[in-house]
Amino acid sequence: MDKAADANGAEEAQRILDLEVPSSRRTLGPALAQAFRWLGIAFVAFHLWVLLVHPIDPTVGRPVHVYVGAIIGLGLFAASHRARLDRIAWYDWMMMAACVGIVAHYALDADGIEMRAFLGPNWRDTIVGVAAIAVLLEFTRRTAGIAMPIIALVFISYIFLGPWLPGALYHTGVPWREAVNFLAGMEGIFGITTSVSATFIIMFVTFAAFLQTSKAGDFFNDLAMGLVGWARGGPAKVAVVSSSMFGAVSGSSVANVVASGTFTIPMMKRAGYDADTAGAVEATASTGGQLAPPVMGAGAFIMAEVLGVPYQEILIAGIIPALLYYVACYSHADLHALKAGLRGLPLSELPSLPKLMLRAYLFAPLVILIAVLLSGYSPFRAAGLGIAATVVIMFATFLAHRVFIARENPLAALAGSLWQLWLAICEALAGGSREALQLIAVCATAGIVAGVIGLTGIGGRFATILLELGGAVPILALTFAAVVALILGMGVPTTAAYAIAAAVVAPGLIRMGIQPLVAHMFIFYYAVLSAITPPVALASFAAAGLARGSLWGTSLTALKFGMATFLVPYMFYLNPVLLAQGALTDILQALATGVIGVVLLACATEGYLGGRLPLALRLVTGLAAVLCIIPEGLTDLAGVAVGVAIYGWQRWSARGTPALAQGNGKGGD
C-alpha cells in the first residue's frame, strides 16, 4: 500500500511539474532512445576532454555547448502534452538540422564572424542569428518552462520599442540586424552566462551525476536517519539533513525535492505529518541546497565570473549563510514537533551508525572536491579529481563485491567489474547530459537578457532608478532588489533568476556603496528563496505532488517554515563578516548572534518558546531576533536577554500544568 502511494505521489509530482514545463518527455523507440543517449554521453565526454585535456576556442566551444545540447533537448522533450511522445515531429527534425547549421556556421567561419563584428554582419550572419535566437527560446521553453522565454522576449521587444517609451526607459534605438548579430554573438547568447555553463556548470553537474551513480545519495539518506531520525520530529529532521547533503552537489531545488523527497515525504506522513506540512518541510530543506557550497545551485559560478574573483572566495562566503538557513529549517522542524507532540522514529527502524561508517568512503569524492578547491586549484581540476575518485570507488566496490561476496575467481571478477564500471560511467555521463539541459538553456537565454541590457544601456538607467528609490536608505533599495529577485524567480530556475536580477539591480546597489560581494549574495539568496515563495513556488509544487497535498497549502506552509531565512540576507548586509569578510573572532561572534537570531525568529513564527507563545510574546520574540541581527554589542546582549527572559517566563508560568509531549524522551533537538 505504502509503495503504491509513493509511486502515485511521484507520478503526481511529475504531473505538477509538467504543468510548469508545457512540454513532455518523450518515450522513444529503442533505436532513437539509444541514439540520443549516446549523443548525451558523447556530449559530456566532449566537455570533459575540452576542459581537462585539450581546450578549444570559445567561439567554437560555446555554440557546440548550446546547440548540441539543444539537439538533445528537442529530441527528448516534445513540444506539448498533445504531441505524440513516441516519435519526433517533422518540425523538431527541422530545428535539429538548424542547430547543426548554426554550429557549422560558428565553427567554420569563426574568423570571419569576429571580423564582421566590427564591419557589420552579412545576410548569412543575420539568418543564422535569427534561427539561433528562435531555436534557443523553444529549447528553453521545453526544458525550463514558458517564463524564461517570455522574459527574454520582453527584453528583445524593448530594443525596438525603446525609442517610443518615456523617461528612463527611452533609448535611441538599434538597427534590427545589428541587434540580432549582437544577441547571437559573444556578448549575448555566448556571453558570460554560457561561458560559465560550458565550463563550471557542466563539470559540477557531471560530478553530481557520478556521485549519484555511486549510490552516495542513498548513503546521505541513511546517514541522516542515523544521526537525527531518533529525535523528536525525526523524519522532518532527516529531510533537513539529507537535503542539505544532497543539495550541496545538486544544481536544482526541484531535482533535490524529487531525489530526497521520494524517501523523506512518505516517512514524514507515516510519522503523523499532514501532507502539506511534509511537502513544505522537504521543499524548504531542498531549496537551501542551492545555497550550500560547493555547488550552490550553479549561480555561484556566474557570481564568481561577474565579480572577477576566485570561485573559492564565493564558496567560503556562502558557508555561514547556508548554515544559518539550515539552522532556521532545523529549528522550525523541532518547534513544530514540540507543538504537535511528534516523536522520533523507533531505534529498530534506524540504521546503525557504526555500520554506516563502513560506507563513509562514499563521502571521499565530496571531501576531495572541497579540499582541492580550498587548496587554490581550479574548479575544473577539483571536479575532475572528484569524478576520478568516484570512478575508483565504484570500481573498488564492484570488485570487492565480486571477490568477497560472490566468491568469483579473480580474472572473472576483474572482467565483470570493468564491465560494470563501463556501464556505470555511461549511465553517469548520460545522466549528466540530461541534468545539464535546463541549465544550458536558461544560461544561454539569460545571455540574451544580458545582451539587451548591454546593448541599450538600460542597466545604467535601472541603477539610477534604484538610487532615486533608495535615496539615503539602502535598506529600501535592498528590499526593492529582493522583490525583483523573487518576482524573476517565479517559474524560472534560480540560476537564470539570479543572472537577470544581478544584471538589472546589482550595479545600482554597488553604486550606493554596498560591497559587490554583499550585493550579489543578497540577490542570489532571494533568487533561491523564490522556489518556496508563492504564487509560483516550483520546489513547493514538486513537494506537493510527492506528498499529494494542495499546491497553496504546501506553498504557504513552506513559506512559514522558511520565514526565518528571509532575514538572513539583511543580516550579512548589516554585518558583512557573516560572509567570512573579517577576523576570525568577529566571524565567530557574528555567527553566534546570527544563530540565536534565526532561532528566535523561528520561535516567533512557530509561536513556541518554552511553551506556546501568546501573540504579544511572539511579537516581542520577533523583536529580540531583530536585535540579535543588528551588529552592535548592546543590541546583541539585549536580544539574547529578552529571549532568555521569555523562555524563563514561559517555563515558570508552565509550572504545575501538563507539559506538551517532548518527543520520544531521547532529547532530540
PDB file of N, CA and C in Angstrom, residues 224-239 267-273 337 341-351 662-669:
ATOM      1  N   ALA A 224      21.612  10.533   7.451  1.00  0.00           N
ATOM      2  CA  ALA A 224      20.687  11.460   8.109  1.00  0.00           C
ATOM      3  C   ALA A 224      19.751  10.710   9.051  1.00  0.00           C
ATOM      4  N   MET A 225      19.280   9.539   8.635  1.00  0.00           N
ATOM      5  CA  MET A 225      18.425   8.716   9.503  1.00  0.00           C
ATOM      6  C   MET A 225      19.160   8.351  10.782  1.00  0.00           C
ATOM      7  N   GLY A 226      20.400   7.912  10.647  1.00  0.00           N
ATOM      8  CA  GLY A 226      21.156   7.504  11.821  1.00  0.00           C
ATOM      9  C   GLY A 226      21.487   8.651  12.749  1.00  0.00           C
ATOM     10  N   LEU A 227      21.698   9.842  12.188  1.00  0.00           N
ATOM     11  CA  LEU A 227      22.093  10.987  13.009  1.00  0.00           C
ATOM     12  C   LEU A 227      20.923  11.606  13.760  1.00  0.00           C
ATOM     13  N   VAL A 228      19.786  11.798  13.097  1.00  0.00           N
ATOM     14  CA  VAL A 228      18.697  12.569  13.724  1.00  0.00           C
ATOM     15  C   VAL A 228      17.342  11.883  13.665  1.00  0.00           C
ATOM     16  N   GLY A 229      17.269  10.688  13.093  1.00  0.00           N
ATOM     17  CA  GLY A 229      15.970  10.036  12.983  1.00  0.00           C
ATOM     18  C   GLY A 229      15.328   9.725  14.315  1.00  0.00           C
ATOM     19  N   TRP A 230      16.138   9.536  15.353  1.00  0.00           N
ATOM     20  CA  TRP A 230      15.621   9.191  16.678  1.00  0.00           C
ATOM     21  C   TRP A 230      15.027  10.391  17.407  1.00  0.00           C
ATOM     22  N   ALA A 231      15.378  11.606  17.005  1.00  0.00           N
ATOM     23  CA  ALA A 231      14.978  12.810  17.733  1.00  0.00           C
ATOM     24  C   ALA A 231      13.497  13.099  17.519  1.00  0.00           C
ATOM     25  N   ARG A 232      12.925  13.949  18.380  1.00  0.00           N
ATOM     26  CA  ARG A 232      11.524  14.333  18.182  1.00  0.00           C
ATOM     27  C   ARG A 232      11.386  14.976  16.805  1.00  0.00           C
ATOM     28  N   GLY A 233      10.299  14.651  16.132  1.00  0.00           N
ATOM     29  CA  GLY A 233      10.144  15.126  14.762  1.00  0.00           C
ATOM     30  C   GLY A 233      11.221  14.587  13.852  1.00  0.00           C
ATOM     31  N   GLY A 234      11.713  13.380  14.159  1.00  0.00           N
ATOM     32  CA  GLY A 234      12.851  12.820  13.439  1.00  0.00           C
ATOM     33  C   GLY A 234      12.733  12.819  11.928  1.00  0.00           C
ATOM     34  N   PRO A 235      11.601  12.384  11.360  1.00  0.00           N
ATOM     35  CA  PRO A 235      11.502  12.363   9.896  1.00  0.00           C
ATOM     36  C   PRO A 235      11.721  13.729   9.247  1.00  0.00           C
ATOM     37  N   ALA A 236      11.202  14.796   9.871  1.00  0.00           N
ATOM     38  CA  ALA A 236      11.411  16.137   9.315  1.00  0.00           C
ATOM     39  C   ALA A 236      12.880  16.532   9.409  1.00  0.00           C
ATOM     40  N   LYS A 237      13.522  16.158  10.511  1.00  0.00           N
ATOM     41  CA  LYS A 237      14.941  16.487  10.664  1.00  0.00           C
ATOM     42  C   LYS A 237      15.800  15.681   9.694  1.00  0.00           C
ATOM     43  N   VAL A 238      15.378  14.443   9.414  1.00  0.00           N
ATOM     44  CA  VAL A 238      16.068  13.656   8.393  1.00  0.00           C
ATOM     45  C   VAL A 238      15.988  14.372   7.046  1.00  0.00           C
ATOM     46  N   ALA A 239      14.815  14.932   6.726  1.00  0.00           N
ATOM     47  CA  ALA A 239      14.648  15.673   5.472  1.00  0.00           C
ATOM     48  C   ALA A 239      15.601  16.859   5.415  1.00  0.00           C
ATOM     49  N   MET A 267       7.944   9.008   4.669  1.00  0.00           N
ATOM     50  CA  MET A 267       8.340   8.733   6.049  1.00  0.00           C
ATOM     51  C   MET A 267       7.714   9.746   7.006  1.00  0.00           C
ATOM     52  N   MET A 268       7.684  11.021   6.621  1.00  0.00           N
ATOM     53  CA  MET A 268       7.061  12.042   7.468  1.00  0.00           C
ATOM     54  C   MET A 268       5.566  11.795   7.610  1.00  0.00           C
ATOM     55  N   LYS A 269       4.915  11.428   6.519  1.00  0.00           N
ATOM     56  CA  LYS A 269       3.469  11.189   6.588  1.00  0.00           C
ATOM     57  C   LYS A 269       3.155   9.997   7.487  1.00  0.00           C
ATOM     58  N   ARG A 270       3.973   8.955   7.425  1.00  0.00           N
ATOM     59  CA  ARG A 270       3.734   7.804   8.302  1.00  0.00           C
ATOM     60  C   ARG A 270       3.938   8.164   9.766  1.00  0.00           C
ATOM     61  N   ALA A 271       4.782   9.180  10.023  1.00  0.00           N
ATOM     62  CA  ALA A 271       5.056   9.584  11.405  1.00  0.00           C
ATOM     63  C   ALA A 271       4.009  10.543  11.954  1.00  0.00           C
ATOM     64  N   GLY A 272       3.034  10.955  11.137  1.00  0.00           N
ATOM     65  CA  GLY A 272       1.959  11.801  11.635  1.00  0.00           C
ATOM     66  C   GLY A 272       1.902  13.191  11.047  1.00  0.00           C
ATOM     67  N   TYR A 273       2.819  13.534  10.140  1.00  0.00           N
ATOM     68  CA  TYR A 273       2.768  14.843   9.492  1.00  0.00           C
ATOM     69  C   TYR A 273       1.674  14.828   8.427  1.00  0.00           C
ATOM     70  N   ALA A 337       7.550  19.928  15.930  1.00  0.00           N
ATOM     71  CA  ALA A 337       7.414  18.636  16.609  1.00  0.00           C
ATOM     72  C   ALA A 337       7.033  18.824  18.072  1.00  0.00           C
ATOM     73  N   GLY A 341       3.668  17.366  19.421  1.00  0.00           N
ATOM     74  CA  GLY A 341       3.941  16.150  20.177  1.00  0.00           C
ATOM     75  C   GLY A 341       4.397  14.999  19.305  1.00  0.00           C
ATOM     76  N   LEU A 342       5.153  15.301  18.253  1.00  0.00           N
ATOM     77  CA  LEU A 342       5.601  14.266  17.322  1.00  0.00           C
ATOM     78  C   LEU A 342       6.886  13.624  17.822  1.00  0.00           C
ATOM     79  N   ARG A 343       6.896  12.324  17.844  1.00  0.00           N
ATOM     80  CA  ARG A 343       8.050  11.588  18.345  1.00  0.00           C
ATOM     81  C   ARG A 343       9.032  11.270  17.220  1.00  0.00           C
ATOM     82  N   GLY A 344      10.189  10.768  17.628  1.00  0.00           N
ATOM     83  CA  GLY A 344      11.167  10.303  16.662  1.00  0.00           C
ATOM     84  C   GLY A 344      10.844   8.900  16.196  1.00  0.00           C
ATOM     85  N   LEU A 345      11.669   8.403  15.291  1.00  0.00           N
ATOM     86  CA  LEU A 345      11.477   7.051  14.777  1.00  0.00           C
ATOM     87  C   LEU A 345      12.006   6.026  15.773  1.00  0.00           C
ATOM     88  N   PRO A 346      11.388   4.861  15.854  1.00  0.00           N
ATOM     89  CA  PRO A 346      11.898   3.804  16.741  1.00  0.00           C
ATOM     90  C   PRO A 346      13.325   3.424  16.358  1.00  0.00           C
ATOM     91  N   LEU A 347      14.138   3.125  17.359  1.00  0.00           N
ATOM     92  CA  LEU A 347      15.528   2.771  17.092  1.00  0.00           C
ATOM     93  C   LEU A 347      15.637   1.541  16.199  1.00  0.00           C
ATOM     94  N   SER A 348      14.633   0.668  16.266  1.00  0.00           N
ATOM     95  CA  SER A 348      14.665  -0.549  15.451  1.00  0.00           C
ATOM     96  C   SER A 348      14.569  -0.250  13.959  1.00  0.00           C
ATOM     97  N   GLU A 349      14.040   0.931  13.612  1.00  0.00           N
ATOM     98  CA  GLU A 349      13.894   1.300  12.202  1.00  0.00           C
ATOM     99  C   GLU A 349      15.084   2.096  11.673  1.00  0.00           C
ATOM    100  N   LEU A 350      16.036   2.401  12.546  1.00  0.00           N
ATOM    101  CA  LEU A 350      17.143   3.271  12.160  1.00  0.00           C
ATOM    102  C   LEU A 350      18.384   2.457  11.825  1.00  0.00           C
ATOM    103  N   PRO A 351      19.157   2.913  10.853  1.00  0.00           N
ATOM    104  CA  PRO A 351      20.411   2.218  10.539  1.00  0.00           C
ATOM    105  C   PRO A 351      21.435   2.422  11.651  1.00  0.00           C
ATOM    106  N   GLN A 662       7.280  15.870  24.573  1.00  0.00           N
ATOM    107  CA  GLN A 662       8.597  16.409  24.231  1.00  0.00           C
ATOM    108  C   GLN A 662       9.390  15.441  23.353  1.00  0.00           C
ATOM    109  N   GLY A 663       8.743  14.711  22.491  1.00  0.00           N
ATOM    110  CA  GLY A 663       9.459  13.766  21.641  1.00  0.00           C
ATOM    111  C   GLY A 663       9.420  12.394  22.259  1.00  0.00           C
ATOM    112  N   ASN A 664      10.469  11.627  22.034  1.00  0.00           N
ATOM    113  CA  ASN A 664      10.474  10.247  22.471  1.00  0.00           C
ATOM    114  C   ASN A 664      11.326  10.026  23.705  1.00  0.00           C
ATOM    115  N   GLY A 665      11.610  11.137  24.395  1.00  0.00           N
ATOM    116  CA  GLY A 665      12.381  11.003  25.605  1.00  0.00           C
ATOM    117  C   GLY A 665      13.860  10.875  25.387  1.00  0.00           C
ATOM    118  N   LYS A 666      14.318  11.054  24.152  1.00  0.00           N
ATOM    119  CA  LYS A 666      15.739  10.916  23.845  1.00  0.00           C
ATOM    120  C   LYS A 666      16.398  12.283  23.708  1.00  0.00           C
ATOM    121  N   GLY A 667      15.767  13.331  24.129  1.00  0.00           N
ATOM    122  CA  GLY A 667      16.322  14.674  23.968  1.00  0.00           C
ATOM    123  C   GLY A 667      15.824  15.288  22.702  1.00  0.00           C
ATOM    124  N   GLY A 668      16.545  15.005  21.632  1.00  0.00           N
ATOM    125  CA  GLY A 668      16.078  15.316  20.292  1.00  0.00           C
ATOM    126  C   GLY A 668      15.906  16.742  19.936  1.00  0.00           C
ATOM    127  N   ASP A 669      16.931  17.558  19.939  1.00  0.00           N
ATOM    128  CA  ASP A 669      16.814  18.889  19.365  1.00  0.00           C
ATOM    129  C   ASP A 669      17.904  19.114  18.378  1.00  0.00           C
TER     130      ASP A 669
END
